[in-house]
Amino acid sequence: MNNESEIINQQNVIDNLNNEAWKYRVQDSAQALKLSKKAVLLAVAINYTKGKAEGYRGLGFSYIRLSQHKKANALLGKSLSLFKHLEDLQGQSDVYEYLGIIKRSLGDYRTSLEFLFTSLELRKQTKYLEGESLSCYHLGVTYKYLGNYDKALNYLFESLSIAQTIHYWVSESYALNLIGLIYSETGAFAKALKYYHQSLKLRIEAGDKWGEAGCLDNIGLIYFKLKDCQKAIEFCTRSLTTSIEINDKKGQGNSLFHLGDISRELNNDDEARKYGNKSLKIRREIGDKKGEAEILLFLAELPARGLNQRHKETLLGLLGKALILGHEVNALDLLSKIHFSYYSLYKLYECFKDALSHLELFIEFEKKLHKEAVSERIQNLEITHRAEQSKNEAEIYRLRNIELVELYEESKRQKEKIEEQKRLVEESFIELKSTQKQLVQREKMASLGELTAGIAHEIQNPLNFVNNFSEVSAEMMDEMQKEFVAGNKEEGVALALDIKQNLDKILHHGKRADAIVKGMLMHSRSNSGVKELTNINALADEYLRLAYHGLRAKDKSFNAILNTDYDETIPKINIISQDMGRVILNLITNAFYVVDEKKQLIEGFEPTIWLNTKKVGDKVLISVKDNGNGIPQKIIDKIFQPFFTTKPAGQGTGLGLSLSYDIVKAHGGELKVNTKEDEGSEFVINLPVA
């Protein structure tokens, strides 16, 4: 009894420590970190699951504040497993929120959204309003990072509304601050200052030093934009001092960068360079790749200390590093600025050919920035996420089998049956169009668009037959009724036999359409995202045949020699088979496109595709090779970029290779290309065996 009482007392102590850490996590992260560490030590000692789950959650949040994302991620992973074991949905929602913050900090915005939507759903289920307001806030942050201000503001005002209703200062102050930032970036400086000062007031009252530092820095930036550099320095310096006080590395990096920018405006280039290098060191330390690229660009654009070759190479080195990082995080706005800086530098040194090349790239990125493509891609992720909640609804895209009745029934009933069949065919065609639209959409996400056109072409023929025979049969039914009424029994029976033949044809073509649509649905279905042991040889061969027959359905004149060499020693590997199938499909479809393109230009050319698999050590290689025209060296570095395509307008979205690259990378593998102009290309997928 005493032992049981002692355990309960220890659990109470641990609960109190975790509650205190949770209470102070925003205002005093250092104190919260100490309390969480103590709670975890005690909880591990007595194997107290709830105490460990909450303690790891608190530690994870504190390490996020310290920009130690790797450590935070590991602790939050432990916390999530324990909360799932406890079936604690509220605890899980907190962890998903923090994982979303980490992914956003590392530039993985897609995964950030997935975690944050999961967090929001759990919080809505449990009516956890404080958490719901925070999830909405962080969704606003991620959308803001993606440049989708409309969606960002929608979530931020939703967060603000919930927070003000329940008087929750944390998300209220957060939302006010970010709304101010968005207004600042759109030039509404008076509105921005209003929201910033409201947020600052709440944070000072609550003792939230982290939030206070952020608000001070943002207000400093507003004054900088208003050309009041002295006030800008005052607020940014206050922000830096506060960030140092609480050991907020990210905040320090931001304030130092902004002070460097202000110094540059005041023509104090040495001071600007000093602040920039300090910020660069911190951003590298915390793994802020976009921030690091931003500083490298800043340093490269500081006024030159003489136009000598050595200085030129230094600046090109800075821009080269910035460009690599910009591509890693897919920061289109930053890539645009980097190419313009390249253009300016080459122009300054009278390297006009290189200058023109980067000016063209700058214009290309500016066009991309002004298109809705990025926003559309994120909206698709949201739609996909919502769809995961109701996968069973996908079953509505199935053509209904039509049962036909014997013709020798009473004539009026026969006519009604044909009219009913016409209605069902029309409904089926509408459903088919909907399915086609889904496949066209998935072309953006899974490289299936090439198949859609061919399959859609195939489906039109049986549907035309069904419609035509239905209309003719209905007219013949009217004639048959007239013959029977007039007493012409022989004519009536003859018409009845003709109608029966028509109905047999309708049944035949209806079944043909049904089979085609079922095939479409099989390849357009949503996947669960679960890895499973898969025979990679069988998968590759299946998608080779799928791609070939899909293209043949679209273009009967297309032919190619298909060479396969599958390594039978490859064991089953753990992959999301549908995703990897889409990668293989995309590579094969691209190969078919380039060899067909070459065939149109060279008489007697034999299009050839090689599909090989091979086990090399602990890796599996899947190779798709063609004898097309190869990829020009000047664009080889762009082919995995989103929205880059060499196909004519309307024939490609430029998402296929980019998303294939992402899928392979998510499997812990690599996607590489070897190419030689005029001879062909080879794409190689490199996957781990285990």
XYZ file of C-alpha atoms in Angstrom:
690
model
C 0.000 0.000 0.000
C 2.844 2.349 0.935
C 4.629 1.520 -2.319
C 1.491 2.294 -4.344
C 1.038 5.556 -2.442
C 4.668 6.492 -3.098
C 4.245 5.891 -6.851
C 1.127 8.083 -6.908
C 3.054 10.827 -5.087
C 5.898 10.584 -7.614
C 3.427 10.736 -10.494
C 1.860 13.858 -8.975
C 5.300 15.483 -8.733
C 5.980 14.648 -12.394
C 2.557 15.947 -13.463
C 3.172 19.209 -11.600
C 6.576 19.634 -13.258
C 5.093 19.040 -16.714
C 2.185 21.392 -16.008
C 4.589 24.146 -14.912
C 6.765 23.583 -17.986
C 3.680 23.781 -20.208
C 2.554 26.963 -18.476
C 5.893 28.749 -19.007
C 6.824 27.272 -22.394
C 6.081 30.512 -24.256
C 7.224 33.174 -21.768
C 10.300 31.399 -20.349
C 11.544 28.564 -22.531
C 14.765 28.165 -20.530
C 12.815 27.504 -17.324
C 10.390 25.239 -19.188
C 13.354 23.244 -20.528
C 14.719 22.653 -17.005
C 11.316 21.571 -15.690
C 10.719 19.198 -18.616
C 14.161 17.605 -18.221
C 13.501 16.969 -14.545
C 10.051 15.540 -15.297
C 11.450 13.156 -17.931
C 14.202 11.872 -15.623
C 11.683 11.078 -12.888
C 9.142 9.595 -15.315
C 11.729 7.308 -16.928
C 12.859 6.130 -13.486
C 9.363 4.853 -12.604
C 8.292 4.155 -16.224
C 5.389 6.621 -16.010
C 4.031 6.739 -19.586
C 1.960 9.920 -19.265
C 4.840 11.743 -17.584
C 7.272 10.698 -20.325
C 4.865 11.684 -23.119
C 4.271 15.169 -21.697
C 7.932 15.616 -20.746
C 9.212 14.732 -24.216
C 6.601 17.071 -25.703
C 7.847 19.931 -23.494
C 11.487 19.213 -24.331
C 10.648 19.097 -28.027
C 9.035 22.527 -27.914
C 11.954 24.010 -25.952
C 14.493 22.675 -28.454
C 12.450 24.139 -31.315
C 12.827 27.495 -29.575
C 16.576 26.891 -29.477
C 16.543 25.957 -33.204
C 17.875 22.469 -32.371
C 15.495 20.796 -34.777
C 17.122 17.377 -34.995
C 17.001 16.914 -31.247
C 13.454 18.300 -31.078
C 12.286 15.943 -33.831
C 13.644 12.860 -32.039
C 12.000 13.797 -28.726
C 8.681 14.614 -30.372
C 8.737 11.255 -32.151
C 8.970 9.529 -28.757
C 6.216 11.741 -27.380
C 3.889 10.981 -30.295
C 4.305 7.208 -29.872
C 3.493 7.458 -26.166
C 0.472 9.710 -26.708
C -0.831 7.240 -29.311
C -0.365 4.408 -26.814
C -2.376 6.445 -24.293
C -4.972 7.314 -26.985
C -4.488 10.954 -25.972
C -5.683 12.885 -29.036
C -4.984 16.292 -27.509
C -1.376 15.368 -26.772
C -0.982 14.008 -30.302
C -2.340 17.261 -31.729
C 0.315 19.261 -29.842
C 3.098 17.063 -31.201
C 1.805 17.279 -34.788
C 1.762 21.079 -34.463
C 5.406 21.101 -33.339
C 6.444 18.679 -36.105
C 4.763 21.028 -38.583
C 6.829 23.924 -37.213
C 10.068 21.929 -37.601
C 9.309 20.923 -41.191
C 8.498 24.535 -42.071
C 11.774 25.733 -40.520
C 13.641 23.230 -42.701
C 11.826 24.375 -45.856
C 9.656 21.238 -46.191
C 6.373 23.127 -46.568
C 4.378 20.220 -47.970
C 5.005 18.008 -44.922
C 4.501 21.014 -42.657
C 0.974 21.422 -44.044
C 0.223 17.725 -43.637
C 1.235 17.748 -39.956
C -0.639 20.983 -39.251
C -3.851 19.764 -40.905
C -3.619 16.580 -38.825
C -3.186 18.701 -35.700
C -6.175 20.879 -36.609
C -8.448 17.874 -37.225
C -7.566 16.255 -33.892
C -8.214 19.523 -32.090
C -11.584 19.967 -33.744
C -12.505 16.414 -32.756
C -11.630 17.080 -29.106
C -13.007 20.663 -29.062
C -9.544 21.847 -27.975
C -10.069 25.532 -28.832
C -6.699 26.869 -27.648
C -4.972 24.279 -29.808
C -7.318 24.911 -32.732
C -6.397 28.597 -32.729
C -2.678 27.675 -32.723
C -3.081 25.189 -35.596
C -4.850 27.861 -37.650
C -2.061 30.315 -36.826
C 0.676 27.942 -37.967
C -1.211 27.068 -41.158
C -1.255 30.818 -41.801
C 2.516 30.949 -41.260
C 3.218 28.116 -43.706
C 0.935 29.550 -46.385
C 2.613 32.922 -45.874
C 6.019 31.295 -46.463
C 4.608 29.904 -49.701
C 3.498 33.379 -50.785
C -0.215 32.513 -50.636
C -1.316 35.590 -48.660
C -5.048 35.092 -49.196
C -5.011 31.640 -47.616
C -2.611 32.820 -44.914
C -4.913 35.681 -43.883
C -7.958 33.386 -43.883
C -6.330 31.060 -41.349
C -4.850 33.933 -39.318
C -8.168 35.740 -38.906
C -9.775 32.410 -37.982
C -7.066 31.936 -35.338
C -7.580 35.499 -34.081
C -11.350 35.050 -33.833
C -11.054 31.857 -31.754
C -8.332 33.346 -29.526
C -10.297 36.521 -28.778
C -13.440 34.509 -28.030
C -11.661 32.365 -25.411
C -9.260 35.149 -24.273
C -6.127 33.188 -25.194
C -3.291 35.695 -25.457
C -0.759 33.295 -27.031
C -2.382 32.688 -30.416
C -4.002 36.148 -30.350
C -0.601 37.832 -30.130
C 0.903 35.433 -32.688
C -1.870 36.061 -35.212
C -1.782 39.848 -34.734
C 1.968 39.852 -35.351
C 1.801 37.803 -38.557
C -1.155 39.761 -39.923
C 1.001 42.847 -39.387
C 3.852 41.190 -41.271
C 1.635 40.392 -44.264
C 0.320 43.963 -44.374
C 3.929 45.159 -44.178
C 4.971 43.021 -47.138
C 2.050 44.321 -49.191
C 2.956 47.964 -48.442
C 0.150 48.734 -45.953
C 2.601 50.047 -43.340
C 0.092 51.945 -41.177
C -2.055 48.810 -40.805
C 1.055 46.752 -40.127
C 2.193 49.024 -37.273
C -1.290 48.884 -35.744
C -1.284 45.071 -35.586
C 2.365 44.904 -34.451
C 1.777 47.250 -31.528
C -1.335 45.302 -30.458
C 0.732 42.117 -30.476
C 3.665 43.750 -28.656
C 1.364 45.010 -25.879
C -0.044 41.512 -25.266
C 3.412 39.954 -25.216
C 4.922 42.466 -22.821
C 1.937 42.033 -20.478
C 2.371 38.246 -20.559
C 6.165 38.376 -20.164
C 6.693 36.633 -23.514
C 10.267 37.655 -24.341
C 10.379 35.550 -27.506
C 7.311 37.217 -28.915
C 8.467 40.618 -27.727
C 11.759 40.226 -29.618
C 9.918 39.276 -32.802
C 7.535 42.231 -32.587
C 10.372 44.685 -31.929
C 12.247 43.396 -34.972
C 9.148 43.661 -37.166
C 8.449 47.227 -36.037
C 12.082 48.079 -36.789
C 11.625 46.764 -40.329
C 8.552 48.945 -40.850
C 10.520 52.044 -39.903
C 13.304 50.902 -42.236
C 10.810 50.689 -45.098
C 9.578 54.160 -44.145
C 13.240 55.361 -44.438
C 13.406 56.229 -40.718
C 16.711 54.413 -40.189
C 17.374 55.699 -36.662
C 14.090 54.306 -35.335
C 14.717 51.127 -37.312
C 18.115 50.675 -35.628
C 16.556 51.374 -32.206
C 13.869 48.669 -32.499
C 16.097 46.070 -34.215
C 18.802 46.561 -31.574
C 16.220 46.107 -28.792
C 15.106 42.931 -30.551
C 18.690 41.628 -30.810
C 19.339 42.338 -27.113
C 16.177 40.479 -26.094
C 16.994 37.517 -28.380
C 20.484 37.220 -26.889
C 18.969 37.367 -23.386
C 16.748 34.336 -24.090
C 19.270 32.572 -26.391
C 16.943 32.726 -29.404
C 19.371 31.920 -32.228
C 16.889 32.392 -35.040
C 15.818 35.765 -33.647
C 19.461 36.845 -33.360
C 20.117 35.851 -36.967
C 17.123 37.855 -38.176
C 17.947 41.016 -36.202
C 21.609 40.922 -37.273
C 20.586 40.593 -40.915
C 18.177 43.516 -40.618
C 20.790 45.683 -38.900
C 23.131 44.825 -41.773
C 20.496 45.892 -44.287
C 19.977 49.197 -42.478
C 23.757 49.774 -42.378
C 23.937 49.215 -46.134
C 21.189 51.817 -46.620
C 23.295 54.265 -44.583
C 26.309 53.465 -46.858
C 28.158 51.885 -43.934
C 29.264 48.833 -45.915
C 31.862 47.549 -43.443
C 29.252 47.527 -40.669
C 26.779 45.843 -43.024
C 29.323 43.133 -43.879
C 30.068 42.571 -40.175
C 26.388 42.113 -39.304
C 25.875 39.904 -42.381
C 28.713 37.530 -41.494
C 27.460 37.210 -37.908
C 23.977 36.381 -39.169
C 25.399 33.898 -41.713
C 27.259 32.022 -38.975
C 24.103 31.674 -36.863
C 21.885 30.607 -39.756
C 24.349 27.912 -40.763
C 24.507 26.770 -37.154
C 20.720 26.287 -36.922
C 20.316 24.809 -40.421
C 18.213 27.660 -41.832
C 18.973 27.046 -45.521
C 16.739 29.744 -46.956
C 18.068 32.239 -44.417
C 21.643 31.254 -45.275
C 20.976 31.772 -48.997
C 19.410 35.150 -48.220
C 22.553 36.297 -46.358
C 24.897 35.003 -49.078
C 22.936 37.039 -51.625
C 23.083 40.070 -49.319
C 26.886 39.797 -48.962
C 27.316 39.326 -52.723
C 25.351 42.515 -53.414
C 27.348 44.773 -51.094
C 29.267 47.419 -53.102
C 32.417 46.020 -54.703
C 35.856 46.818 -53.321
C 37.379 47.232 -56.761
C 36.599 45.446 -60.024
C 39.386 42.850 -59.997
C 39.147 39.195 -61.026
C 39.681 37.920 -57.494
C 36.750 39.919 -56.180
C 34.595 38.704 -59.069
C 35.350 35.059 -58.202
C 34.506 35.725 -54.536
C 31.120 37.189 -55.437
C 30.372 34.383 -57.904
C 31.233 31.896 -55.156
C 28.735 33.520 -52.789
C 26.017 33.539 -55.449
C 26.762 29.929 -56.407
C 26.268 28.762 -52.814
C 23.091 30.841 -52.549
C 21.760 29.318 -55.785
C 22.307 25.741 -54.581
C 20.523 26.452 -51.287
C 17.703 28.269 -53.072
C 17.074 25.214 -55.250
C 17.238 22.897 -52.228
C 14.339 24.720 -50.544
C 12.639 25.626 -53.852
C 12.469 29.328 -52.926
C 11.317 30.817 -56.234
C 11.382 34.411 -54.955
C 14.972 34.018 -53.783
C 16.072 32.243 -56.974
C 14.670 35.135 -58.993
C 16.736 37.636 -56.968
C 19.879 35.492 -57.219
C 19.676 35.318 -61.026
C 19.164 39.081 -61.211
C 22.246 39.552 -59.024
C 24.211 37.254 -61.364
C 22.993 39.354 -64.297
C 24.089 42.611 -62.608
C 27.495 41.188 -61.689
C 28.268 39.796 -65.152
C 27.089 43.025 -66.738
C 29.402 44.991 -64.423
C 32.354 42.852 -65.538
C 31.208 43.084 -69.199
C 30.517 39.340 -69.499
C 27.458 40.043 -71.607
C 26.704 36.484 -72.751
C 26.538 35.217 -69.166
C 24.603 38.323 -68.148
C 21.967 37.664 -70.810
C 21.646 34.020 -69.756
C 20.871 34.984 -66.149
C 18.557 37.787 -67.218
C 16.503 35.190 -69.113
C 16.410 32.981 -66.016
C 15.365 35.964 -63.900
C 12.466 36.687 -66.276
C 11.489 33.007 -66.242
C 11.322 32.908 -62.436
C 9.408 36.181 -62.322
C 6.787 34.656 -64.619
C 6.528 31.626 -62.356
C 6.099 33.850 -59.330
C 3.165 35.622 -60.952
C 1.386 32.437 -61.949
C -0.982 30.598 -59.673
C 0.936 27.365 -60.065
C 2.501 27.279 -56.594
C -0.756 28.194 -54.842
C -2.570 25.578 -56.910
C -0.066 22.916 -55.882
C -0.592 23.684 -52.195
C -4.371 23.760 -52.629
C -4.084 20.300 -54.210
C -2.256 19.080 -51.114
C -5.071 20.399 -48.956
C -7.692 18.767 -51.165
C -5.737 15.507 -51.073
C -5.574 15.714 -47.287
C -9.331 16.313 -47.020
C -9.965 13.456 -49.406
C -8.022 11.086 -47.133
C -10.821 11.475 -44.567
C -13.358 10.008 -46.937
C -11.572 7.561 -49.191
C -14.684 5.448 -49.479
C -16.348 8.261 -51.403
C -14.095 7.396 -54.336
C -16.395 4.453 -54.960
C -18.943 6.842 -56.509
C -16.838 6.814 -59.694
C -17.967 3.400 -60.837
C -20.147 2.739 -63.884
C -23.293 0.805 -63.054
C -23.979 -2.418 -64.913
C -27.228 -2.169 -66.844
C -29.531 -5.133 -66.788
C -31.480 -5.605 -70.003
C -34.877 -7.210 -70.179
C -36.219 -9.672 -72.728
C -37.657 -7.922 -75.773
C -40.828 -10.027 -75.967
C -42.454 -8.247 -73.036
C -45.299 -5.810 -73.337
C -44.265 -3.025 -75.758
C -44.755 -0.035 -73.450
C -42.550 -1.560 -70.761
C -39.844 -2.232 -73.359
C -39.840 1.415 -74.402
C -39.544 2.568 -70.769
C -36.580 0.246 -70.276
C -34.752 1.730 -73.256
C -35.433 5.273 -72.034
C -34.094 4.261 -68.618
C -31.009 2.820 -70.243
C -30.381 6.056 -72.127
C -30.547 7.946 -68.846
C -28.079 5.582 -67.200
C -25.671 5.891 -70.133
C -25.794 9.688 -69.874
C -25.105 9.458 -66.129
C -22.230 7.075 -66.822
C -20.763 9.508 -69.329
C -20.954 12.334 -66.758
C -19.214 10.096 -64.216
C -16.616 9.219 -66.810
C -15.912 12.911 -67.436
C -15.445 13.377 -63.703
C -13.041 10.437 -63.607
C -11.149 11.872 -66.580
C -10.811 15.202 -64.754
C -9.374 13.379 -61.763
C -6.831 11.669 -63.990
C -5.870 14.962 -65.635
C -5.360 16.423 -62.152
C -3.246 13.440 -61.167
C -1.032 14.103 -64.179
C 0.208 17.057 -62.178
C 0.765 14.885 -59.122
C 1.569 11.454 -60.562
C 2.417 11.586 -64.294
C -0.714 9.784 -65.508
C -1.878 12.414 -67.981
C -0.359 10.695 -71.008
C -2.549 7.652 -70.330
C -5.702 9.680 -69.806
C -5.910 10.932 -73.386
C -5.495 7.448 -74.820
C -7.988 5.815 -72.479
C -10.472 8.651 -72.964
C -10.200 8.124 -76.730
C -10.893 4.414 -76.270
C -13.936 4.981 -74.052
C -15.609 7.329 -76.533
C -16.201 4.560 -79.097
C -18.370 2.221 -76.962
C -20.249 5.199 -75.558
C -21.059 6.408 -79.062
C -22.344 2.925 -79.928
C -24.520 2.808 -76.793
C -26.020 6.234 -77.468
C -26.646 5.564 -81.171
C -28.225 2.121 -80.680
C -30.373 3.464 -77.828
C -31.747 6.267 -79.994
C -32.384 3.970 -82.972
C -34.056 1.355 -80.742
C -36.355 3.962 -79.218
C -37.453 5.044 -82.717
C -37.942 1.422 -83.786
C -40.036 0.837 -80.660
C -42.431 3.574 -81.743
C -42.699 1.977 -85.200
C -43.264 -1.480 -83.684
C -46.119 -0.197 -81.525
C -47.761 1.350 -84.597
C -47.457 -1.935 -86.535
C -49.018 -3.954 -83.695
C -51.841 -1.430 -83.313
C -52.458 -1.586 -87.083
C -52.558 -5.377 -86.853
C -49.315 -5.894 -88.847
C -48.001 -8.641 -86.561
C -45.235 -9.856 -88.904
C -43.795 -6.359 -89.330
C -43.989 -5.850 -85.550
C -42.149 -9.106 -84.807
C -39.466 -8.266 -87.400
C -38.904 -4.903 -85.735
C -38.794 -6.628 -82.337
C -36.012 -8.943 -83.552
C -34.048 -5.963 -84.883
C -34.463 -4.203 -81.538
C -33.204 -7.302 -79.689
C -30.073 -7.310 -81.857
C -29.558 -3.639 -81.018
C -29.905 -4.368 -77.307
C -27.326 -7.164 -77.568
C -24.931 -4.646 -79.134
C -25.702 -2.111 -76.388
C -24.925 -4.742 -73.751
C -21.655 -5.656 -75.475
C -20.434 -2.052 -75.744
C -21.676 -1.222 -72.245
C -19.524 -4.032 -70.831
C -16.587 -2.812 -72.877
C -16.977 0.713 -71.443
C -17.346 -0.740 -67.953
C -14.044 -2.631 -68.262
C -12.172 0.439 -69.503
C -13.503 2.684 -66.735
C -12.694 0.100 -64.064
C -9.145 0.114 -65.350
C -9.053 3.904 -65.173
C -10.323 3.851 -61.610
C -7.740 1.298 -60.571
C -4.928 3.588 -61.718
C -6.477 6.819 -60.395
C -7.327 5.551 -56.919
C -5.881 7.320 -53.867
C -3.170 5.420 -52.076
C -2.826 5.019 -48.323
C 0.807 6.095 -48.237
C 1.728 2.796 -46.509
C 4.943 1.038 -47.515
C 4.725 -2.645 -48.380
C 7.103 -5.327 -49.589
C 7.007 -5.144 -53.376
C 8.457 -7.133 -56.276
C 10.160 -4.273 -58.122
C 10.602 -6.327 -61.319
C 6.878 -7.064 -61.538
C 6.041 -3.441 -60.750
C 8.394 -2.087 -63.424
C 7.101 -4.533 -66.036
C 3.467 -3.708 -65.210
C 4.003 0.027 -65.697
C 6.032 -0.511 -68.875
C 3.055 -2.330 -70.400
C 0.626 0.229 -69.002
C 2.554 3.123 -70.546
C 3.032 1.388 -73.906
C -0.590 0.319 -74.362
C -1.832 3.685 -73.126
C 0.223 5.489 -75.764
C -0.788 2.982 -78.456
C -4.433 3.676 -77.599
C -3.766 7.337 -78.267
C -1.542 6.929 -81.327
C -1.924 3.698 -83.319
C 1.138 4.577 -85.416
C 3.467 4.568 -82.403
C 5.891 1.648 -82.135
C 9.061 1.112 -80.159
C 11.491 -1.706 -79.445
C 11.225 -2.605 -75.751
C 14.281 -4.224 -74.152
C 14.046 -5.442 -70.553
C 16.647 -6.958 -68.250
C 15.390 -7.710 -64.731
C 17.745 -8.897 -61.988
C 15.946 -11.900 -60.479
C 18.149 -11.799 -57.340
C 16.498 -8.589 -56.137
C 14.446 -9.284 -52.981
C 11.121 -7.596 -52.323
C 11.737 -4.017 -51.165
C 9.702 -1.848 -48.804
C 8.099 0.955 -50.839
C 4.797 2.689 -51.502
C 4.256 0.677 -54.668
C 1.709 3.014 -56.257
C 3.960 6.054 -55.811
C 7.033 4.266 -57.152
C 4.949 2.899 -60.029
C 4.014 6.451 -60.937
C 7.698 7.421 -61.005
C 8.500 4.532 -63.350
C 5.446 5.376 -65.455
C 6.531 9.003 -65.735
C 10.078 8.093 -66.819
C 8.852 5.571 -69.405
C 6.222 7.973 -70.759
C 8.881 10.683 -71.120
C 11.143 8.201 -72.912
C 8.352 7.293 -75.354
C 7.771 10.985 -76.012
C 11.421 11.757 -76.883
C 11.961 8.721 -79.130
C 8.715 9.437 -80.980
C 9.810 13.053 -81.383
C 13.113 11.900 -82.908
C 11.328 9.461 -85.221
C 9.355 12.336 -86.750
C 12.644 13.998 -87.736
C 14.795 11.050 -88.879
C 13.548 8.612 -91.500
C 14.309 4.980 -90.661
C 14.993 5.708 -86.989
C 14.026 2.842 -84.651
C 12.714 4.097 -81.281
C 14.163 1.894 -78.530
C 13.588 1.811 -74.780
C 15.611 -0.168 -72.233
C 14.165 -0.966 -68.791
C 16.642 -2.660 -66.452
C 16.822 -3.516 -62.754
C 19.950 -4.465 -60.856
C 20.997 -5.096 -57.250
C 24.291 -3.417 -56.331
C 25.302 -4.004 -52.713
C 22.505 -2.725 -50.486
C 20.949 -0.723 -53.327
C 18.479 -1.473 -56.110
C 18.924 0.362 -59.411
C 16.016 0.854 -61.826
C 17.138 2.261 -65.166
C 15.001 3.730 -67.960
C 17.076 4.452 -71.073
C 16.114 5.789 -74.501
C 17.855 6.513 -77.810
C 16.230 9.916 -78.235
C 17.967 13.258 -78.729
C 19.340 13.532 -75.191
C 19.099 16.568 -72.922
C 21.050 19.746 -73.781
C 23.696 20.612 -71.188
C 22.310 24.126 -70.801
C 19.068 22.787 -69.290
C 20.303 19.635 -67.523
C 20.343 21.443 -64.152
C 16.718 22.525 -64.534
C 14.935 19.286 -65.368
C 14.041 18.440 -61.758
C 12.750 21.945 -61.056
C 8.972 22.279 -60.620
C 7.127 23.612 -63.696
C 10.127 23.258 -66.029
C 9.189 21.533 -69.287
C 10.550 21.357 -72.836
C 7.231 20.178 -74.252
C 5.040 22.547 -76.290
C 2.438 24.606 -74.436
C -0.462 22.453 -73.268
C 1.459 19.157 -73.512
C 3.218 19.191 -70.157
C 2.920 20.774 -66.720
C 6.585 20.493 -65.779
C 5.672 18.659 -62.576
C 6.420 15.073 -63.585
C 10.171 14.882 -62.947
C 10.010 17.236 -59.969
C 7.442 15.085 -58.196
C 9.203 11.875 -59.238
C 12.366 13.263 -57.655
C 10.434 14.065 -54.449
C 8.895 10.567 -54.295
C 12.261 8.826 -54.736
C 13.883 11.123 -52.168
C 11.050 10.384 -49.692
C 11.936 6.685 -50.075
C 15.531 7.424 -49.066
C 16.763 7.101 -52.626
C 18.151 9.178 -55.480
C 17.006 9.965 -59.022
C 19.858 10.759 -61.424
C 20.218 11.299 -65.147
C 22.990 10.473 -67.610
C 22.614 11.998 -71.038
C 24.451 12.617 -74.277
C 23.089 14.979 -76.890
C 21.848 13.239 -80.068
C 22.336 9.781 -78.480
C 19.794 9.552 -75.662
C 19.285 9.677 -71.904
C 19.234 7.264 -68.995
C 17.329 7.967 -65.772
C 18.420 5.842 -62.816
C 16.386 5.333 -59.635
C 18.607 4.314 -56.725
C 16.674 2.778 -53.787
C 17.795 1.125 -50.542
C 17.077 -2.618 -50.301
C 15.994 -2.384 -46.657
